[in-house]
Amino acid sequence: MLERMGRTMYRCQHLLSAFGLVLLTSGLFPQGGQAMAQAPCPTDHDKLLAALKANVKASGGPANGGFETNEWAAVVARDGAVCAIAFSGPTADSQWPGSRLVAAEKANTANGLSLAQMALSTANLYAGAQPGGPLFGLQETNPVNQAAAYAGDPKTFGSASDPLIGKPIGGVVVFGGGLALYDGKNIVGGLGVSGDSSCADHNVAWRVRAALGLDKVPAGVNPNRKDAIVYDVEPGGKSASGWGHPLCAGTEADIATELGAGVGGSIHK
């Protein structure tokens, strides 16, 4: 009898512990297991939208050397949660629909792999992530948060109520278009731009970051000590610096040189 009562009490204790764990995790991870943002957003939707439209040719801005198509932009706070998303065209499908998530993942990458004292752009990661490189396999280290990535009403994509807002997106991108954000005191998050060639995306991101006043980059890996794109990948695929990115087909490198957003590759060397 006593043995049976002991077993019953043991089971009850386990049930209570499990119930308590459910309550705890539901409090920590609301909305279907998605952690909500805690760090402040370095900008807001309206500011991001205005900066993006002013720096994309298709929406009235300057040329960036690529296809000159409309673009998506996303910002993550320092904790990795998406906190602003916008697109430059008149409707959500005026730019590549897939670029919404690519932009967010670029922002996540630049933020996640940059520090207060040194920035890495997504363009800086290309060479090292190739087979045989010291960063090979980097793209597999932080999987995309699929529960957040494919949730919500598509009609709200790119708006102030985009369903990604407040949620970590994850993902690692190793080509141009992602930059860390600095306010002059510290690193405050990351910016991602997507919808054109990766080289043009880098130029647009560089311009948008400057327009937001979040370009106080302390240092980087290229000769300018910044996170500019480094065009030193040779035809054989090797990068002299180890941080290189291949040239794209347009005049992106020339524009990057004019902006101070690129090193090498320009016909105006």
Short mmCIF file of N, CA and C in Angstrom, two decimals, residues 74-245:
data_model
loop_
_atom_site.label_atom_id
_atom_site.label_comp_id
_atom_site.label_asym_id
_atom_site.label_seq_id
_atom_site.Cartn_x
_atom_site.Cartn_y
_atom_site.Cartn_z
N ALA A 74 15.68 45.30 -44.53
CA ALA A 74 15.28 44.84 -43.21
C ALA A 74 16.33 45.24 -42.18
N VAL A 75 15.87 45.49 -40.97
CA VAL A 75 16.76 45.84 -39.87
C VAL A 75 16.50 44.89 -38.71
N VAL A 76 17.58 44.43 -38.09
CA VAL A 76 17.45 43.67 -36.84
C VAL A 76 18.07 44.48 -35.71
N ALA A 77 17.52 44.33 -34.53
CA ALA A 77 18.11 44.93 -33.33
C ALA A 77 19.32 44.10 -32.92
N ARG A 78 20.06 44.56 -31.94
CA ARG A 78 21.27 43.87 -31.54
C ARG A 78 20.99 42.46 -31.02
N ASP A 79 19.79 42.20 -30.52
CA ASP A 79 19.46 40.85 -30.04
C ASP A 79 19.06 39.91 -31.18
N GLY A 80 19.09 40.41 -32.42
CA GLY A 80 18.80 39.56 -33.58
C GLY A 80 17.36 39.52 -34.01
N ALA A 81 16.48 40.20 -33.30
CA ALA A 81 15.07 40.22 -33.68
C ALA A 81 14.83 41.25 -34.78
N VAL A 82 14.05 40.88 -35.77
CA VAL A 82 13.69 41.81 -36.84
C VAL A 82 12.84 42.93 -36.24
N CYS A 83 13.17 44.18 -36.60
CA CYS A 83 12.41 45.28 -36.00
C CYS A 83 11.92 46.30 -37.03
N ALA A 84 12.30 46.17 -38.30
CA ALA A 84 11.78 47.04 -39.36
C ALA A 84 11.99 46.37 -40.71
N ILE A 85 10.98 46.44 -41.55
CA ILE A 85 11.05 45.90 -42.92
C ILE A 85 10.33 46.86 -43.85
N ALA A 86 10.87 47.05 -45.05
CA ALA A 86 10.23 47.92 -46.03
C ALA A 86 10.61 47.47 -47.44
N PHE A 87 9.82 47.90 -48.42
CA PHE A 87 10.17 47.67 -49.82
C PHE A 87 10.00 48.98 -50.57
N SER A 88 10.77 49.14 -51.65
CA SER A 88 10.80 50.43 -52.34
C SER A 88 9.74 50.59 -53.41
N GLY A 89 9.20 49.50 -53.93
CA GLY A 89 8.24 49.58 -55.02
C GLY A 89 6.83 49.89 -54.55
N PRO A 90 5.90 50.02 -55.49
CA PRO A 90 4.52 50.35 -55.13
C PRO A 90 3.76 49.22 -54.44
N THR A 91 4.13 47.97 -54.72
CA THR A 91 3.49 46.82 -54.09
C THR A 91 4.56 45.82 -53.68
N ALA A 92 4.17 44.85 -52.86
CA ALA A 92 5.15 43.88 -52.34
C ALA A 92 5.78 43.03 -53.42
N ASP A 93 5.07 42.83 -54.53
CA ASP A 93 5.66 42.01 -55.60
C ASP A 93 6.30 42.85 -56.70
N SER A 94 6.55 44.13 -56.40
CA SER A 94 7.29 44.97 -57.34
C SER A 94 8.80 44.72 -57.24
N GLN A 95 9.20 43.97 -56.25
CA GLN A 95 10.58 43.51 -56.11
C GLN A 95 10.54 42.00 -55.84
N TRP A 96 11.64 41.33 -55.97
CA TRP A 96 11.65 39.88 -55.82
C TRP A 96 11.01 39.48 -54.49
N PRO A 97 9.91 38.71 -54.50
CA PRO A 97 9.27 38.32 -53.25
C PRO A 97 10.22 37.58 -52.30
N GLY A 98 11.11 36.76 -52.86
CA GLY A 98 12.03 36.01 -52.02
C GLY A 98 13.04 36.87 -51.29
N SER A 99 13.21 38.10 -51.74
CA SER A 99 14.22 38.97 -51.14
C SER A 99 13.82 39.53 -49.78
N ARG A 100 12.56 39.39 -49.41
CA ARG A 100 12.15 39.82 -48.07
C ARG A 100 12.94 39.05 -47.02
N LEU A 101 12.96 37.73 -47.14
CA LEU A 101 13.69 36.92 -46.17
C LEU A 101 15.19 37.05 -46.35
N VAL A 102 15.66 37.17 -47.60
CA VAL A 102 17.10 37.33 -47.82
C VAL A 102 17.61 38.60 -47.14
N ALA A 103 16.85 39.69 -47.26
CA ALA A 103 17.24 40.95 -46.62
C ALA A 103 17.32 40.78 -45.10
N ALA A 104 16.34 40.11 -44.52
CA ALA A 104 16.34 39.91 -43.07
C ALA A 104 17.51 39.04 -42.64
N GLU A 105 17.83 38.01 -43.43
CA GLU A 105 18.94 37.14 -43.10
C GLU A 105 20.29 37.86 -43.27
N LYS A 106 20.39 38.75 -44.24
CA LYS A 106 21.60 39.56 -44.37
C LYS A 106 21.79 40.45 -43.14
N ALA A 107 20.70 41.06 -42.69
CA ALA A 107 20.77 41.90 -41.50
C ALA A 107 21.21 41.07 -40.30
N ASN A 108 20.65 39.88 -40.17
CA ASN A 108 21.01 38.99 -39.07
C ASN A 108 22.49 38.61 -39.12
N THR A 109 22.99 38.34 -40.32
CA THR A 109 24.39 37.93 -40.48
C THR A 109 25.35 39.05 -40.09
N ALA A 110 25.12 40.24 -40.64
CA ALA A 110 26.02 41.36 -40.35
C ALA A 110 26.01 41.72 -38.88
N ASN A 111 24.84 41.69 -38.27
CA ASN A 111 24.74 41.97 -36.84
C ASN A 111 25.42 40.88 -36.02
N GLY A 112 25.15 39.64 -36.36
CA GLY A 112 25.63 38.51 -35.58
C GLY A 112 27.13 38.28 -35.67
N LEU A 113 27.76 38.77 -36.75
CA LEU A 113 29.19 38.54 -36.94
C LEU A 113 30.00 39.83 -36.87
N SER A 114 29.44 40.85 -36.25
CA SER A 114 30.15 42.12 -36.04
C SER A 114 30.20 42.43 -34.56
N LEU A 115 31.22 43.19 -34.18
CA LEU A 115 31.42 43.57 -32.78
C LEU A 115 31.49 45.09 -32.66
N ALA A 116 31.49 45.56 -31.43
CA ALA A 116 31.58 47.00 -31.19
C ALA A 116 32.84 47.59 -31.80
N GLN A 117 33.91 46.81 -31.84
CA GLN A 117 35.18 47.32 -32.32
C GLN A 117 35.52 46.93 -33.76
N MET A 118 34.72 46.06 -34.38
CA MET A 118 35.03 45.66 -35.75
C MET A 118 33.79 45.15 -36.48
N ALA A 119 33.59 45.66 -37.69
CA ALA A 119 32.43 45.27 -38.49
C ALA A 119 32.82 44.30 -39.59
N LEU A 120 31.93 43.38 -39.86
CA LEU A 120 32.04 42.49 -41.02
C LEU A 120 30.76 42.64 -41.84
N SER A 121 30.89 43.00 -43.09
CA SER A 121 29.73 43.01 -43.97
C SER A 121 29.53 41.60 -44.50
N THR A 122 28.35 41.31 -45.01
CA THR A 122 28.13 39.99 -45.61
C THR A 122 29.04 39.79 -46.82
N ALA A 123 29.37 40.87 -47.52
CA ALA A 123 30.28 40.77 -48.66
C ALA A 123 31.66 40.31 -48.24
N ASN A 124 32.09 40.64 -47.03
CA ASN A 124 33.41 40.25 -46.53
C ASN A 124 33.51 38.75 -46.27
N LEU A 125 32.38 38.06 -46.23
CA LEU A 125 32.36 36.64 -45.87
C LEU A 125 32.47 35.71 -47.07
N TYR A 126 32.32 36.25 -48.28
CA TYR A 126 32.20 35.40 -49.47
C TYR A 126 33.39 34.46 -49.64
N ALA A 127 34.61 35.02 -49.70
CA ALA A 127 35.79 34.20 -50.02
C ALA A 127 36.02 33.11 -48.98
N GLY A 128 35.93 33.47 -47.70
CA GLY A 128 36.20 32.50 -46.65
C GLY A 128 35.20 31.38 -46.58
N ALA A 129 33.98 31.61 -47.10
CA ALA A 129 32.92 30.60 -47.03
C ALA A 129 32.94 29.63 -48.21
N GLN A 130 33.85 29.83 -49.16
CA GLN A 130 33.94 28.94 -50.31
C GLN A 130 34.64 27.63 -49.91
N PRO A 131 34.42 26.53 -50.66
CA PRO A 131 35.08 25.27 -50.33
C PRO A 131 36.59 25.43 -50.17
N GLY A 132 37.10 24.93 -49.09
CA GLY A 132 38.52 25.07 -48.78
C GLY A 132 38.86 26.30 -47.99
N GLY A 133 37.90 27.21 -47.84
CA GLY A 133 38.13 28.45 -47.09
C GLY A 133 37.97 28.24 -45.59
N PRO A 134 38.48 29.16 -44.79
CA PRO A 134 38.41 29.01 -43.34
C PRO A 134 37.01 29.15 -42.76
N LEU A 135 36.06 29.68 -43.55
CA LEU A 135 34.69 29.83 -43.07
C LEU A 135 33.73 28.89 -43.80
N PHE A 136 34.28 27.89 -44.51
CA PHE A 136 33.42 26.96 -45.25
C PHE A 136 32.44 26.27 -44.30
N GLY A 137 31.17 26.29 -44.68
CA GLY A 137 30.12 25.73 -43.84
C GLY A 137 29.44 26.73 -42.95
N LEU A 138 29.87 27.99 -43.04
CA LEU A 138 29.30 29.04 -42.19
C LEU A 138 27.79 29.16 -42.37
N GLN A 139 27.32 28.97 -43.60
CA GLN A 139 25.90 29.14 -43.89
C GLN A 139 25.01 28.15 -43.14
N GLU A 140 25.62 27.05 -42.67
CA GLU A 140 24.83 26.01 -42.00
C GLU A 140 24.77 26.21 -40.49
N THR A 141 25.44 27.22 -39.97
CA THR A 141 25.59 27.32 -38.52
C THR A 141 24.40 27.94 -37.80
N ASN A 142 23.62 28.76 -38.50
CA ASN A 142 22.48 29.43 -37.86
C ASN A 142 21.25 29.28 -38.76
N PRO A 143 20.55 28.18 -38.64
CA PRO A 143 19.41 27.92 -39.53
C PRO A 143 18.34 29.00 -39.44
N VAL A 144 17.63 29.18 -40.55
CA VAL A 144 16.52 30.14 -40.59
C VAL A 144 15.42 29.67 -39.64
N ASN A 145 14.83 30.61 -38.95
CA ASN A 145 13.69 30.34 -38.07
C ASN A 145 12.45 30.19 -38.96
N GLN A 146 12.18 28.97 -39.37
CA GLN A 146 11.10 28.75 -40.35
C GLN A 146 9.73 29.06 -39.78
N ALA A 147 9.56 28.87 -38.49
CA ALA A 147 8.24 29.17 -37.89
C ALA A 147 7.90 30.65 -38.04
N ALA A 148 8.93 31.50 -37.98
CA ALA A 148 8.71 32.93 -38.16
C ALA A 148 8.73 33.32 -39.63
N ALA A 149 9.60 32.69 -40.40
CA ALA A 149 9.82 33.10 -41.78
C ALA A 149 8.57 32.95 -42.66
N TYR A 150 7.79 31.94 -42.41
CA TYR A 150 6.66 31.65 -43.30
C TYR A 150 5.31 31.85 -42.63
N ALA A 151 5.28 32.67 -41.60
CA ALA A 151 4.04 32.92 -40.88
C ALA A 151 3.43 34.27 -41.27
N GLY A 152 2.16 34.43 -40.97
CA GLY A 152 1.51 35.73 -41.12
C GLY A 152 0.84 35.95 -42.44
N ASP A 153 0.15 37.06 -42.52
CA ASP A 153 -0.61 37.46 -43.71
C ASP A 153 0.30 38.17 -44.71
N PRO A 154 0.47 37.61 -45.92
CA PRO A 154 1.34 38.26 -46.92
C PRO A 154 0.95 39.70 -47.23
N LYS A 155 -0.30 40.07 -46.98
CA LYS A 155 -0.73 41.44 -47.25
C LYS A 155 -0.03 42.45 -46.33
N THR A 156 0.52 41.97 -45.23
CA THR A 156 1.20 42.86 -44.29
C THR A 156 2.72 42.88 -44.49
N PHE A 157 3.23 42.08 -45.43
CA PHE A 157 4.68 42.02 -45.64
C PHE A 157 5.22 43.40 -46.04
N GLY A 158 6.29 43.80 -45.38
CA GLY A 158 6.91 45.08 -45.70
C GLY A 158 6.27 46.27 -45.03
N SER A 159 5.27 46.03 -44.20
CA SER A 159 4.60 47.13 -43.49
C SER A 159 5.11 47.21 -42.06
N ALA A 160 4.63 48.19 -41.32
CA ALA A 160 5.02 48.32 -39.92
C ALA A 160 4.53 47.16 -39.08
N SER A 161 3.55 46.40 -39.60
CA SER A 161 3.02 45.24 -38.89
C SER A 161 3.41 43.93 -39.55
N ASP A 162 4.51 43.93 -40.29
CA ASP A 162 5.03 42.70 -40.89
C ASP A 162 5.15 41.63 -39.81
N PRO A 163 4.71 40.39 -40.08
CA PRO A 163 4.73 39.34 -39.05
C PRO A 163 6.12 38.95 -38.56
N LEU A 164 7.18 39.37 -39.24
CA LEU A 164 8.52 39.09 -38.75
C LEU A 164 8.93 40.02 -37.60
N ILE A 165 8.25 41.14 -37.45
CA ILE A 165 8.65 42.13 -36.46
C ILE A 165 8.64 41.52 -35.06
N GLY A 166 9.73 41.72 -34.35
CA GLY A 166 9.86 41.23 -32.99
C GLY A 166 10.35 39.82 -32.86
N LYS A 167 10.64 39.17 -34.00
CA LYS A 167 11.05 37.76 -33.96
C LYS A 167 12.46 37.58 -34.55
N PRO A 168 13.23 36.65 -34.02
CA PRO A 168 14.54 36.35 -34.61
C PRO A 168 14.36 35.58 -35.90
N ILE A 169 15.09 35.95 -36.95
CA ILE A 169 14.94 35.27 -38.24
C ILE A 169 16.02 34.23 -38.46
N GLY A 170 17.22 34.44 -37.89
CA GLY A 170 18.31 33.50 -38.14
C GLY A 170 18.81 33.62 -39.57
N GLY A 171 19.53 32.61 -40.02
CA GLY A 171 20.06 32.59 -41.39
C GLY A 171 21.40 33.29 -41.49
N VAL A 172 22.23 32.77 -42.40
CA VAL A 172 23.54 33.37 -42.69
C VAL A 172 23.67 33.53 -44.19
N VAL A 173 24.02 34.74 -44.63
CA VAL A 173 24.21 35.04 -46.06
C VAL A 173 25.65 35.49 -46.25
N VAL A 174 26.30 34.98 -47.31
CA VAL A 174 27.72 35.28 -47.52
C VAL A 174 27.96 35.97 -48.87
N PHE A 175 27.09 36.91 -49.20
CA PHE A 175 27.32 37.78 -50.36
C PHE A 175 26.76 39.16 -50.04
N GLY A 176 27.08 40.14 -50.87
CA GLY A 176 26.84 41.54 -50.55
C GLY A 176 25.42 41.92 -50.23
N GLY A 177 25.28 42.94 -49.34
CA GLY A 177 23.97 43.50 -49.02
C GLY A 177 23.67 43.60 -47.56
N GLY A 178 24.55 43.08 -46.69
CA GLY A 178 24.32 43.16 -45.26
C GLY A 178 25.40 43.96 -44.55
N LEU A 179 25.00 44.89 -43.69
CA LEU A 179 25.93 45.76 -42.97
C LEU A 179 25.52 45.88 -41.52
N ALA A 180 26.50 45.94 -40.64
CA ALA A 180 26.22 46.22 -39.23
C ALA A 180 25.93 47.70 -39.05
N LEU A 181 25.19 48.05 -38.01
CA LEU A 181 24.78 49.43 -37.75
C LEU A 181 25.45 49.96 -36.49
N TYR A 182 26.03 51.16 -36.60
CA TYR A 182 26.75 51.79 -35.50
C TYR A 182 26.25 53.22 -35.32
N ASP A 183 25.96 53.58 -34.07
CA ASP A 183 25.45 54.93 -33.79
C ASP A 183 26.52 55.89 -33.28
N GLY A 184 27.78 55.47 -33.30
CA GLY A 184 28.86 56.31 -32.81
C GLY A 184 29.26 55.97 -31.38
N LYS A 185 28.42 55.20 -30.71
CA LYS A 185 28.73 54.76 -29.35
C LYS A 185 28.91 53.26 -29.28
N ASN A 186 28.13 52.55 -30.10
CA ASN A 186 28.18 51.09 -30.04
C ASN A 186 27.55 50.52 -31.31
N ILE A 187 27.62 49.21 -31.44
CA ILE A 187 26.89 48.52 -32.50
C ILE A 187 25.44 48.36 -32.02
N VAL A 188 24.49 48.66 -32.90
CA VAL A 188 23.09 48.68 -32.47
C VAL A 188 22.19 47.76 -33.29
N GLY A 189 22.78 46.98 -34.22
CA GLY A 189 21.97 46.07 -35.01
C GLY A 189 22.57 45.84 -36.38
N GLY A 190 21.72 45.40 -37.31
CA GLY A 190 22.18 45.12 -38.66
C GLY A 190 21.14 45.50 -39.70
N LEU A 191 21.61 45.79 -40.91
CA LEU A 191 20.77 46.16 -42.05
C LEU A 191 21.00 45.18 -43.18
N GLY A 192 19.94 44.74 -43.82
CA GLY A 192 20.06 43.89 -45.00
C GLY A 192 19.24 44.45 -46.14
N VAL A 193 19.81 44.42 -47.35
CA VAL A 193 19.12 44.88 -48.56
C VAL A 193 19.21 43.78 -49.60
N SER A 194 18.11 43.51 -50.30
CA SER A 194 18.09 42.47 -51.33
C SER A 194 17.07 42.81 -52.40
N GLY A 195 17.38 42.39 -53.63
CA GLY A 195 16.46 42.60 -54.75
C GLY A 195 17.16 42.95 -56.04
N ASP A 196 18.49 43.06 -56.01
CA ASP A 196 19.29 43.38 -57.20
C ASP A 196 20.49 42.43 -57.18
N SER A 197 21.54 42.74 -57.94
CA SER A 197 22.75 41.94 -57.81
C SER A 197 23.30 42.12 -56.40
N SER A 198 24.07 41.17 -55.93
CA SER A 198 24.61 41.29 -54.58
C SER A 198 25.52 42.50 -54.45
N CYS A 199 26.20 42.86 -55.52
CA CYS A 199 27.07 44.04 -55.50
C CYS A 199 26.26 45.32 -55.41
N ALA A 200 25.16 45.39 -56.16
CA ALA A 200 24.28 46.56 -56.08
C ALA A 200 23.60 46.63 -54.72
N ASP A 201 23.21 45.48 -54.19
CA ASP A 201 22.61 45.45 -52.85
C ASP A 201 23.55 46.07 -51.82
N HIS A 202 24.83 45.78 -51.95
CA HIS A 202 25.82 46.36 -51.03
C HIS A 202 25.83 47.89 -51.16
N ASN A 203 25.79 48.39 -52.39
CA ASN A 203 25.79 49.84 -52.60
C ASN A 203 24.55 50.49 -51.99
N VAL A 204 23.40 49.86 -52.21
CA VAL A 204 22.16 50.41 -51.65
C VAL A 204 22.22 50.39 -50.13
N ALA A 205 22.68 49.29 -49.57
CA ALA A 205 22.78 49.20 -48.11
C ALA A 205 23.71 50.28 -47.56
N TRP A 206 24.82 50.51 -48.27
CA TRP A 206 25.77 51.54 -47.83
C TRP A 206 25.11 52.91 -47.79
N ARG A 207 24.32 53.20 -48.81
CA ARG A 207 23.64 54.49 -48.89
C ARG A 207 22.54 54.60 -47.84
N VAL A 208 21.79 53.53 -47.65
CA VAL A 208 20.70 53.55 -46.67
C VAL A 208 21.26 53.72 -45.26
N ARG A 209 22.33 53.00 -44.96
CA ARG A 209 22.94 53.12 -43.63
C ARG A 209 23.38 54.56 -43.37
N ALA A 210 24.00 55.17 -44.37
CA ALA A 210 24.43 56.57 -44.22
C ALA A 210 23.23 57.49 -44.00
N ALA A 211 22.15 57.26 -44.76
CA ALA A 211 20.95 58.09 -44.63
C ALA A 211 20.33 57.97 -43.24
N LEU A 212 20.48 56.80 -42.62
CA LEU A 212 19.94 56.59 -41.28
C LEU A 212 20.88 57.12 -40.19
N GLY A 213 22.08 57.55 -40.59
CA GLY A 213 23.04 58.05 -39.62
C GLY A 213 23.64 56.96 -38.74
N LEU A 214 23.65 55.73 -39.24
CA LEU A 214 24.14 54.59 -38.47
C LEU A 214 25.38 53.97 -39.10
N ASP A 215 26.21 54.83 -39.67
CA ASP A 215 27.41 54.39 -40.40
C ASP A 215 28.71 54.74 -39.67
N LYS A 216 28.66 54.86 -38.36
CA LYS A 216 29.86 55.21 -37.59
C LYS A 216 30.69 53.97 -37.33
N VAL A 217 31.15 53.34 -38.40
CA VAL A 217 31.86 52.06 -38.32
C VAL A 217 33.27 52.28 -37.75
N PRO A 218 33.65 51.54 -36.72
CA PRO A 218 34.96 51.77 -36.10
C PRO A 218 36.12 51.20 -36.91
N ALA A 219 35.97 50.02 -37.44
CA ALA A 219 37.06 49.35 -38.16
C ALA A 219 36.51 48.14 -38.89
N GLY A 220 37.32 47.61 -39.81
CA GLY A 220 36.92 46.43 -40.57
C GLY A 220 38.13 45.67 -41.04
N VAL A 221 37.94 44.83 -42.07
CA VAL A 221 39.01 43.93 -42.50
C VAL A 221 39.73 44.38 -43.76
N ASN A 222 39.21 45.40 -44.42
CA ASN A 222 39.84 45.80 -45.68
C ASN A 222 40.82 46.97 -45.46
N PRO A 223 41.57 47.36 -46.49
CA PRO A 223 42.58 48.41 -46.31
C PRO A 223 42.05 49.73 -45.77
N ASN A 224 40.77 50.01 -45.98
CA ASN A 224 40.19 51.25 -45.45
C ASN A 224 39.74 51.11 -44.00
N ARG A 225 39.97 49.93 -43.42
CA ARG A 225 39.55 49.66 -42.04
C ARG A 225 38.05 49.81 -41.85
N LYS A 226 37.32 49.53 -42.89
CA LYS A 226 35.86 49.57 -42.82
C LYS A 226 35.31 48.26 -43.36
N ASP A 227 34.00 48.17 -43.46
CA ASP A 227 33.37 46.94 -43.94
C ASP A 227 32.96 47.04 -45.41
N ALA A 228 33.72 47.80 -46.19
CA ALA A 228 33.46 47.92 -47.62
C ALA A 228 33.65 46.57 -48.31
N ILE A 229 33.03 46.43 -49.47
CA ILE A 229 33.20 45.23 -50.27
C ILE A 229 34.60 45.25 -50.89
N VAL A 230 35.27 44.11 -50.90
CA VAL A 230 36.64 44.02 -51.41
C VAL A 230 36.63 43.20 -52.70
N TYR A 231 36.87 43.87 -53.83
CA TYR A 231 36.85 43.19 -55.12
C TYR A 231 38.25 42.70 -55.47
N ASP A 232 38.66 41.57 -54.87
CA ASP A 232 39.98 41.04 -55.20
C ASP A 232 39.95 39.53 -55.47
N VAL A 233 38.77 39.01 -55.84
CA VAL A 233 38.67 37.59 -56.18
C VAL A 233 39.17 37.39 -57.61
N GLU A 234 40.21 36.60 -57.77
CA GLU A 234 40.82 36.35 -59.07
C GLU A 234 39.99 35.37 -59.89
N PRO A 235 40.26 35.27 -61.19
CA PRO A 235 39.50 34.33 -62.03
C PRO A 235 39.51 32.90 -61.50
N GLY A 236 40.58 32.53 -60.82
CA GLY A 236 40.65 31.18 -60.25
C GLY A 236 39.86 31.01 -58.97
N GLY A 237 39.28 32.09 -58.49
CA GLY A 237 38.44 32.02 -57.30
C GLY A 237 39.12 32.38 -56.00
N LYS A 238 40.42 32.70 -56.04
CA LYS A 238 41.15 33.05 -54.83
C LYS A 238 41.05 34.55 -54.54
N SER A 239 41.00 34.87 -53.27
CA SER A 239 40.96 36.27 -52.82
C SER A 239 42.30 36.61 -52.18
N ALA A 240 42.94 37.66 -52.67
CA ALA A 240 44.25 38.05 -52.14
C ALA A 240 44.16 38.40 -50.66
N SER A 241 43.10 39.06 -50.26
CA SER A 241 42.95 39.48 -48.87
C SER A 241 42.35 38.40 -47.98
N GLY A 242 41.61 37.47 -48.62
CA GLY A 242 40.86 36.47 -47.86
C GLY A 242 39.46 36.92 -47.49
N TRP A 243 39.14 38.18 -47.82
CA TRP A 243 37.84 38.75 -47.49
C TRP A 243 37.12 39.24 -48.76
N GLY A 244 37.51 38.71 -49.91
CA GLY A 244 37.04 39.24 -51.18
C GLY A 244 35.66 38.78 -51.62
N HIS A 245 35.17 39.48 -52.64
CA HIS A 245 33.85 39.23 -53.23
C HIS A 245 34.02 39.36 -54.74
#
